[in-house]
Amino acid sequence: MDEFETIEDRFSSFAKLLLEDAAERFKTLRSCSFFDPVPDEWLARFSDLAEIRIFHSDVCLTSQDDETQAFYVILFGTAEAYRNGKMVGTIDTGECIGEGIFFSDANISSSATVIADYKIIAAEFNRATINSLRADAEAMAYIDKALLLALFKKLQGANRKIEK
């Protein structure tokens, strides 16, 4: 077995484990920086609501100006973000995509096209799940804090790019 096959086998095994094992899914979400401010009891609830999605190389997670359909937290892998065809950033393991969906009752469009760099495993929260979370003030207090921290980190990254 060559090194590439070993990597593929590990990726497939990890994805299957996240799909089938709630404790492993919780542990993996806990390791994501996005969920740092979320207490374990709430993270367990969010973990139960997450749909595990696998995206292969060069697959588009979001398209610029299209309606945002879901919120993602990358559990494994990286993606590249493009705005008007220009690469504007990289989204790494533990970071989120599509956070704008939480901030509007109306439809909101994606600000960038996000493409899987290699293979990605992500926790997906679709619009219905997000609406159920938005109906729970306590859940949203934790999500709001996580979103604000994530947006602050993105703003810091953008400021560093501008300085260059």
PDB file of N, CA and C in Angstrom, residues 80-143:
ATOM      1  N   GLU A  80     -10.192  27.229   0.160  1.00  0.00           N
ATOM      2  CA  GLU A  80      -9.745  28.540  -0.287  1.00  0.00           C
ATOM      3  C   GLU A  80     -10.962  29.379  -0.622  1.00  0.00           C
ATOM      4  N   ALA A  81     -10.902  30.661  -0.219  1.00  0.00           N
ATOM      5  CA  ALA A  81     -11.998  31.594  -0.473  1.00  0.00           C
ATOM      6  C   ALA A  81     -11.587  32.548  -1.586  1.00  0.00           C
ATOM      7  N   TYR A  82     -12.499  32.753  -2.544  1.00  0.00           N
ATOM      8  CA  TYR A  82     -12.255  33.623  -3.682  1.00  0.00           C
ATOM      9  C   TYR A  82     -13.355  34.680  -3.753  1.00  0.00           C
ATOM     10  N   ARG A  83     -12.942  35.904  -4.007  1.00  0.00           N
ATOM     11  CA  ARG A  83     -13.877  37.006  -4.212  1.00  0.00           C
ATOM     12  C   ARG A  83     -13.555  37.609  -5.564  1.00  0.00           C
ATOM     13  N   ASN A  84     -14.543  37.619  -6.443  1.00  0.00           N
ATOM     14  CA  ASN A  84     -14.356  38.129  -7.807  1.00  0.00           C
ATOM     15  C   ASN A  84     -13.175  37.464  -8.504  1.00  0.00           C
ATOM     16  N   GLY A  85     -13.038  36.152  -8.273  1.00  0.00           N
ATOM     17  CA  GLY A  85     -12.005  35.362  -8.931  1.00  0.00           C
ATOM     18  C   GLY A  85     -10.629  35.448  -8.306  1.00  0.00           C
ATOM     19  N   LYS A  86     -10.461  36.271  -7.284  1.00  0.00           N
ATOM     20  CA  LYS A  86      -9.161  36.439  -6.628  1.00  0.00           C
ATOM     21  C   LYS A  86      -9.187  35.750  -5.276  1.00  0.00           C
ATOM     22  N   MET A  87      -8.127  34.959  -5.003  1.00  0.00           N
ATOM     23  CA  MET A  87      -8.064  34.285  -3.706  1.00  0.00           C
ATOM     24  C   MET A  87      -7.887  35.325  -2.608  1.00  0.00           C
ATOM     25  N   VAL A  88      -8.786  35.278  -1.621  1.00  0.00           N
ATOM     26  CA  VAL A  88      -8.754  36.258  -0.539  1.00  0.00           C
ATOM     27  C   VAL A  88      -8.438  35.632   0.813  1.00  0.00           C
ATOM     28  N   GLY A  89      -8.401  34.294   0.879  1.00  0.00           N
ATOM     29  CA  GLY A  89      -8.082  33.682   2.154  1.00  0.00           C
ATOM     30  C   GLY A  89      -8.190  32.175   2.128  1.00  0.00           C
ATOM     31  N   THR A  90      -7.780  31.609   3.251  1.00  0.00           N
ATOM     32  CA  THR A  90      -7.842  30.170   3.458  1.00  0.00           C
ATOM     33  C   THR A  90      -8.640  29.912   4.723  1.00  0.00           C
ATOM     34  N   ILE A  91      -9.516  28.935   4.689  1.00  0.00           N
ATOM     35  CA  ILE A  91     -10.286  28.526   5.857  1.00  0.00           C
ATOM     36  C   ILE A  91      -9.723  27.184   6.302  1.00  0.00           C
ATOM     37  N   ASP A  92      -9.259  27.144   7.538  1.00  0.00           N
ATOM     38  CA  ASP A  92      -8.585  25.966   8.065  1.00  0.00           C
ATOM     39  C   ASP A  92      -9.495  25.145   8.976  1.00  0.00           C
ATOM     40  N   THR A  93      -9.010  23.979   9.343  1.00  0.00           N
ATOM     41  CA  THR A  93      -9.702  23.127  10.313  1.00  0.00           C
ATOM     42  C   THR A  93     -10.048  23.956  11.548  1.00  0.00           C
ATOM     43  N   GLY A  94     -11.296  23.825  11.995  1.00  0.00           N
ATOM     44  CA  GLY A  94     -11.765  24.535  13.184  1.00  0.00           C
ATOM     45  C   GLY A  94     -12.449  25.843  12.887  1.00  0.00           C
ATOM     46  N   GLU A  95     -12.343  26.326  11.651  1.00  0.00           N
ATOM     47  CA  GLU A  95     -12.922  27.616  11.284  1.00  0.00           C
ATOM     48  C   GLU A  95     -14.248  27.426  10.563  1.00  0.00           C
ATOM     49  N   CYS A  96     -14.972  28.539  10.386  1.00  0.00           N
ATOM     50  CA  CYS A  96     -16.336  28.453   9.849  1.00  0.00           C
ATOM     51  C   CYS A  96     -16.485  29.142   8.500  1.00  0.00           C
ATOM     52  N   ILE A  97     -17.568  28.771   7.828  1.00  0.00           N
ATOM     53  CA  ILE A  97     -17.955  29.315   6.526  1.00  0.00           C
ATOM     54  C   ILE A  97     -19.467  29.549   6.566  1.00  0.00           C
ATOM     55  N   GLY A  98     -19.917  30.662   6.049  1.00  0.00           N
ATOM     56  CA  GLY A  98     -21.355  30.897   5.923  1.00  0.00           C
ATOM     57  C   GLY A  98     -22.017  31.479   7.151  1.00  0.00           C
ATOM     58  N   GLU A  99     -21.224  32.154   7.997  1.00  0.00           N
ATOM     59  CA  GLU A  99     -21.766  32.664   9.249  1.00  0.00           C
ATOM     60  C   GLU A  99     -22.843  33.740   9.056  1.00  0.00           C
ATOM     61  N   GLY A 100     -22.869  34.356   7.893  1.00  0.00           N
ATOM     62  CA  GLY A 100     -23.873  35.387   7.631  1.00  0.00           C
ATOM     63  C   GLY A 100     -25.303  34.891   7.748  1.00  0.00           C
ATOM     64  N   ILE A 101     -25.506  33.600   7.586  1.00  0.00           N
ATOM     65  CA  ILE A 101     -26.852  33.025   7.650  1.00  0.00           C
ATOM     66  C   ILE A 101     -27.496  33.250   9.024  1.00  0.00           C
ATOM     67  N   PHE A 102     -26.685  33.428  10.055  1.00  0.00           N
ATOM     68  CA  PHE A 102     -27.218  33.644  11.396  1.00  0.00           C
ATOM     69  C   PHE A 102     -27.718  35.067  11.612  1.00  0.00           C
ATOM     70  N   PHE A 103     -27.309  36.004  10.770  1.00  0.00           N
ATOM     71  CA  PHE A 103     -27.546  37.415  11.044  1.00  0.00           C
ATOM     72  C   PHE A 103     -28.742  38.020  10.327  1.00  0.00           C
ATOM     73  N   SER A 104     -29.445  37.269   9.552  1.00  0.00           N
ATOM     74  CA  SER A 104     -30.545  37.836   8.792  1.00  0.00           C
ATOM     75  C   SER A 104     -31.738  36.889   8.759  1.00  0.00           C
ATOM     76  N   ASP A 105     -32.920  37.462   8.936  1.00  0.00           N
ATOM     77  CA  ASP A 105     -34.142  36.667   8.779  1.00  0.00           C
ATOM     78  C   ASP A 105     -34.426  36.421   7.304  1.00  0.00           C
ATOM     79  N   ALA A 106     -33.955  37.324   6.466  1.00  0.00           N
ATOM     80  CA  ALA A 106     -34.163  37.200   5.020  1.00  0.00           C
ATOM     81  C   ALA A 106     -33.024  36.372   4.430  1.00  0.00           C
ATOM     82  N   ASN A 107     -33.154  36.098   3.150  1.00  0.00           N
ATOM     83  CA  ASN A 107     -32.070  35.394   2.456  1.00  0.00           C
ATOM     84  C   ASN A 107     -30.845  36.298   2.404  1.00  0.00           C
ATOM     85  N   ILE A 108     -29.699  35.686   2.513  1.00  0.00           N
ATOM     86  CA  ILE A 108     -28.431  36.424   2.455  1.00  0.00           C
ATOM     87  C   ILE A 108     -27.516  35.684   1.490  1.00  0.00           C
ATOM     88  N   SER A 109     -26.727  36.463   0.743  1.00  0.00           N
ATOM     89  CA  SER A 109     -25.871  35.816  -0.244  1.00  0.00           C
ATOM     90  C   SER A 109     -24.457  35.629   0.314  1.00  0.00           C
ATOM     91  N   SER A 110     -23.776  34.648  -0.242  1.00  0.00           N
ATOM     92  CA  SER A 110     -22.398  34.343   0.150  1.00  0.00           C
ATOM     93  C   SER A 110     -21.487  35.458  -0.346  1.00  0.00           C
ATOM     94  N   SER A 111     -20.532  35.830   0.482  1.00  0.00           N
ATOM     95  CA  SER A 111     -19.611  36.904   0.097  1.00  0.00           C
ATOM     96  C   SER A 111     -18.442  36.379  -0.725  1.00  0.00           C
ATOM     97  N   ALA A 112     -18.255  35.061  -0.745  1.00  0.00           N
ATOM     98  CA  ALA A 112     -17.121  34.486  -1.469  1.00  0.00           C
ATOM     99  C   ALA A 112     -17.467  33.096  -1.984  1.00  0.00           C
ATOM    100  N   THR A 113     -16.712  32.680  -2.962  1.00  0.00           N
ATOM    101  CA  THR A 113     -16.760  31.302  -3.417  1.00  0.00           C
ATOM    102  C   THR A 113     -15.725  30.545  -2.598  1.00  0.00           C
ATOM    103  N   VAL A 114     -16.141  29.458  -1.981  1.00  0.00           N
ATOM    104  CA  VAL A 114     -15.238  28.666  -1.151  1.00  0.00           C
ATOM    105  C   VAL A 114     -15.108  27.287  -1.770  1.00  0.00           C
ATOM    106  N   ILE A 115     -13.860  26.882  -2.017  1.00  0.00           N
ATOM    107  CA  ILE A 115     -13.576  25.635  -2.726  1.00  0.00           C
ATOM    108  C   ILE A 115     -12.666  24.754  -1.867  1.00  0.00           C
ATOM    109  N   ALA A 116     -13.016  23.483  -1.791  1.00  0.00           N
ATOM    110  CA  ALA A 116     -12.204  22.523  -1.034  1.00  0.00           C
ATOM    111  C   ALA A 116     -10.815  22.445  -1.650  1.00  0.00           C
ATOM    112  N   ASP A 117      -9.805  22.564  -0.779  1.00  0.00           N
ATOM    113  CA  ASP A 117      -8.423  22.513  -1.234  1.00  0.00           C
ATOM    114  C   ASP A 117      -8.026  21.086  -1.599  1.00  0.00           C
ATOM    115  N   TYR A 118      -8.345  20.156  -0.730  1.00  0.00           N
ATOM    116  CA  TYR A 118      -8.130  18.735  -1.020  1.00  0.00           C
ATOM    117  C   TYR A 118      -9.445  18.055  -0.695  1.00  0.00           C
ATOM    118  N   LYS A 119      -9.509  17.378   0.413  1.00  0.00           N
ATOM    119  CA  LYS A 119     -10.760  16.820   0.885  1.00  0.00           C
ATOM    120  C   LYS A 119     -11.085  17.476   2.216  1.00  0.00           C
ATOM    121  N   ILE A 120     -12.358  17.684   2.440  1.00  0.00           N
ATOM    122  CA  ILE A 120     -12.809  18.342   3.664  1.00  0.00           C
ATOM    123  C   ILE A 120     -13.889  17.497   4.317  1.00  0.00           C
ATOM    124  N   ILE A 121     -13.833  17.464   5.643  1.00  0.00           N
ATOM    125  CA  ILE A 121     -14.948  16.959   6.433  1.00  0.00           C
ATOM    126  C   ILE A 121     -15.466  18.168   7.194  1.00  0.00           C
ATOM    127  N   ALA A 122     -16.759  18.420   7.093  1.00  0.00           N
ATOM    128  CA  ALA A 122     -17.337  19.596   7.738  1.00  0.00           C
ATOM    129  C   ALA A 122     -18.603  19.227   8.491  1.00  0.00           C
ATOM    130  N   ALA A 123     -18.854  19.989   9.546  1.00  0.00           N
ATOM    131  CA  ALA A 123     -20.137  19.915  10.245  1.00  0.00           C
ATOM    132  C   ALA A 123     -21.031  20.951   9.575  1.00  0.00           C
ATOM    133  N   GLU A 124     -22.150  20.490   9.051  1.00  0.00           N
ATOM    134  CA  GLU A 124     -23.077  21.385   8.361  1.00  0.00           C
ATOM    135  C   GLU A 124     -24.300  21.622   9.231  1.00  0.00           C
ATOM    136  N   PHE A 125     -24.705  22.880   9.295  1.00  0.00           N
ATOM    137  CA  PHE A 125     -25.946  23.273   9.959  1.00  0.00           C
ATOM    138  C   PHE A 125     -26.790  23.961   8.902  1.00  0.00           C
ATOM    139  N   ASN A 126     -27.863  23.268   8.446  1.00  0.00           N
ATOM    140  CA  ASN A 126     -28.673  23.813   7.367  1.00  0.00           C
ATOM    141  C   ASN A 126     -29.626  24.888   7.894  1.00  0.00           C
ATOM    142  N   ARG A 127     -30.334  25.522   7.004  1.00  0.00           N
ATOM    143  CA  ARG A 127     -31.209  26.642   7.360  1.00  0.00           C
ATOM    144  C   ARG A 127     -32.245  26.244   8.410  1.00  0.00           C
ATOM    145  N   ALA A 128     -32.860  25.079   8.296  1.00  0.00           N
ATOM    146  CA  ALA A 128     -33.863  24.643   9.274  1.00  0.00           C
ATOM    147  C   ALA A 128     -33.234  24.480  10.661  1.00  0.00           C
ATOM    148  N   THR A 129     -32.057  23.904  10.714  1.00  0.00           N
ATOM    149  CA  THR A 129     -31.355  23.746  11.989  1.00  0.00           C
ATOM    150  C   THR A 129     -31.018  25.108  12.578  1.00  0.00           C
ATOM    151  N   ILE A 130     -30.542  26.009  11.744  1.00  0.00           N
ATOM    152  CA  ILE A 130     -30.197  27.350  12.209  1.00  0.00           C
ATOM    153  C   ILE A 130     -31.443  28.068  12.733  1.00  0.00           C
ATOM    154  N   ASN A 131     -32.561  27.923  12.031  1.00  0.00           N
ATOM    155  CA  ASN A 131     -33.795  28.546  12.507  1.00  0.00           C
ATOM    156  C   ASN A 131     -34.217  27.991  13.861  1.00  0.00           C
ATOM    157  N   SER A 132     -34.022  26.702  14.083  1.00  0.00           N
ATOM    158  CA  SER A 132     -34.356  26.122  15.388  1.00  0.00           C
ATOM    159  C   SER A 132     -33.415  26.661  16.465  1.00  0.00           C
ATOM    160  N   LEU A 133     -32.152  26.864  16.140  1.00  0.00           N
ATOM    161  CA  LEU A 133     -31.205  27.450  17.090  1.00  0.00           C
ATOM    162  C   LEU A 133     -31.561  28.905  17.385  1.00  0.00           C
ATOM    163  N   ARG A 134     -31.943  29.629  16.347  1.00  0.00           N
ATOM    164  CA  ARG A 134     -32.288  31.046  16.520  1.00  0.00           C
ATOM    165  C   ARG A 134     -33.504  31.221  17.422  1.00  0.00           C
ATOM    166  N   ALA A 135     -34.340  30.204  17.508  1.00  0.00           N
ATOM    167  CA  ALA A 135     -35.527  30.272  18.360  1.00  0.00           C
ATOM    168  C   ALA A 135     -35.184  30.060  19.837  1.00  0.00           C
ATOM    169  N   ASP A 136     -33.965  29.640  20.125  1.00  0.00           N
ATOM    170  CA  ASP A 136     -33.543  29.361  21.499  1.00  0.00           C
ATOM    171  C   ASP A 136     -32.522  30.422  21.927  1.00  0.00           C
ATOM    172  N   ALA A 137     -32.960  31.352  22.784  1.00  0.00           N
ATOM    173  CA  ALA A 137     -32.117  32.481  23.182  1.00  0.00           C
ATOM    174  C   ALA A 137     -30.820  32.022  23.848  1.00  0.00           C
ATOM    175  N   GLU A 138     -30.869  30.992  24.665  1.00  0.00           N
ATOM    176  CA  GLU A 138     -29.656  30.536  25.350  1.00  0.00           C
ATOM    177  C   GLU A 138     -28.663  29.932  24.357  1.00  0.00           C
ATOM    178  N   ALA A 139     -29.166  29.141  23.427  1.00  0.00           N
ATOM    179  CA  ALA A 139     -28.292  28.566  22.395  1.00  0.00           C
ATOM    180  C   ALA A 139     -27.638  29.682  21.588  1.00  0.00           C
ATOM    181  N   MET A 140     -28.427  30.680  21.222  1.00  0.00           N
ATOM    182  CA  MET A 140     -27.895  31.769  20.403  1.00  0.00           C
ATOM    183  C   MET A 140     -26.889  32.627  21.157  1.00  0.00           C
ATOM    184  N   ALA A 141     -27.013  32.720  22.471  1.00  0.00           N
ATOM    185  CA  ALA A 141     -26.018  33.481  23.238  1.00  0.00           C
ATOM    186  C   ALA A 141     -24.631  32.864  23.044  1.00  0.00           C
ATOM    187  N   TYR A 142     -24.552  31.535  23.054  1.00  0.00           N
ATOM    188  CA  TYR A 142     -23.271  30.865  22.851  1.00  0.00           C
ATOM    189  C   TYR A 142     -22.816  30.940  21.396  1.00  0.00           C
ATOM    190  N   ILE A 143     -23.743  30.756  20.486  1.00  0.00           N
ATOM    191  CA  ILE A 143     -23.397  30.845  19.066  1.00  0.00           C
ATOM    192  C   ILE A 143     -22.960  32.266  18.730  1.00  0.00           C
TER     193      ILE A 143
END
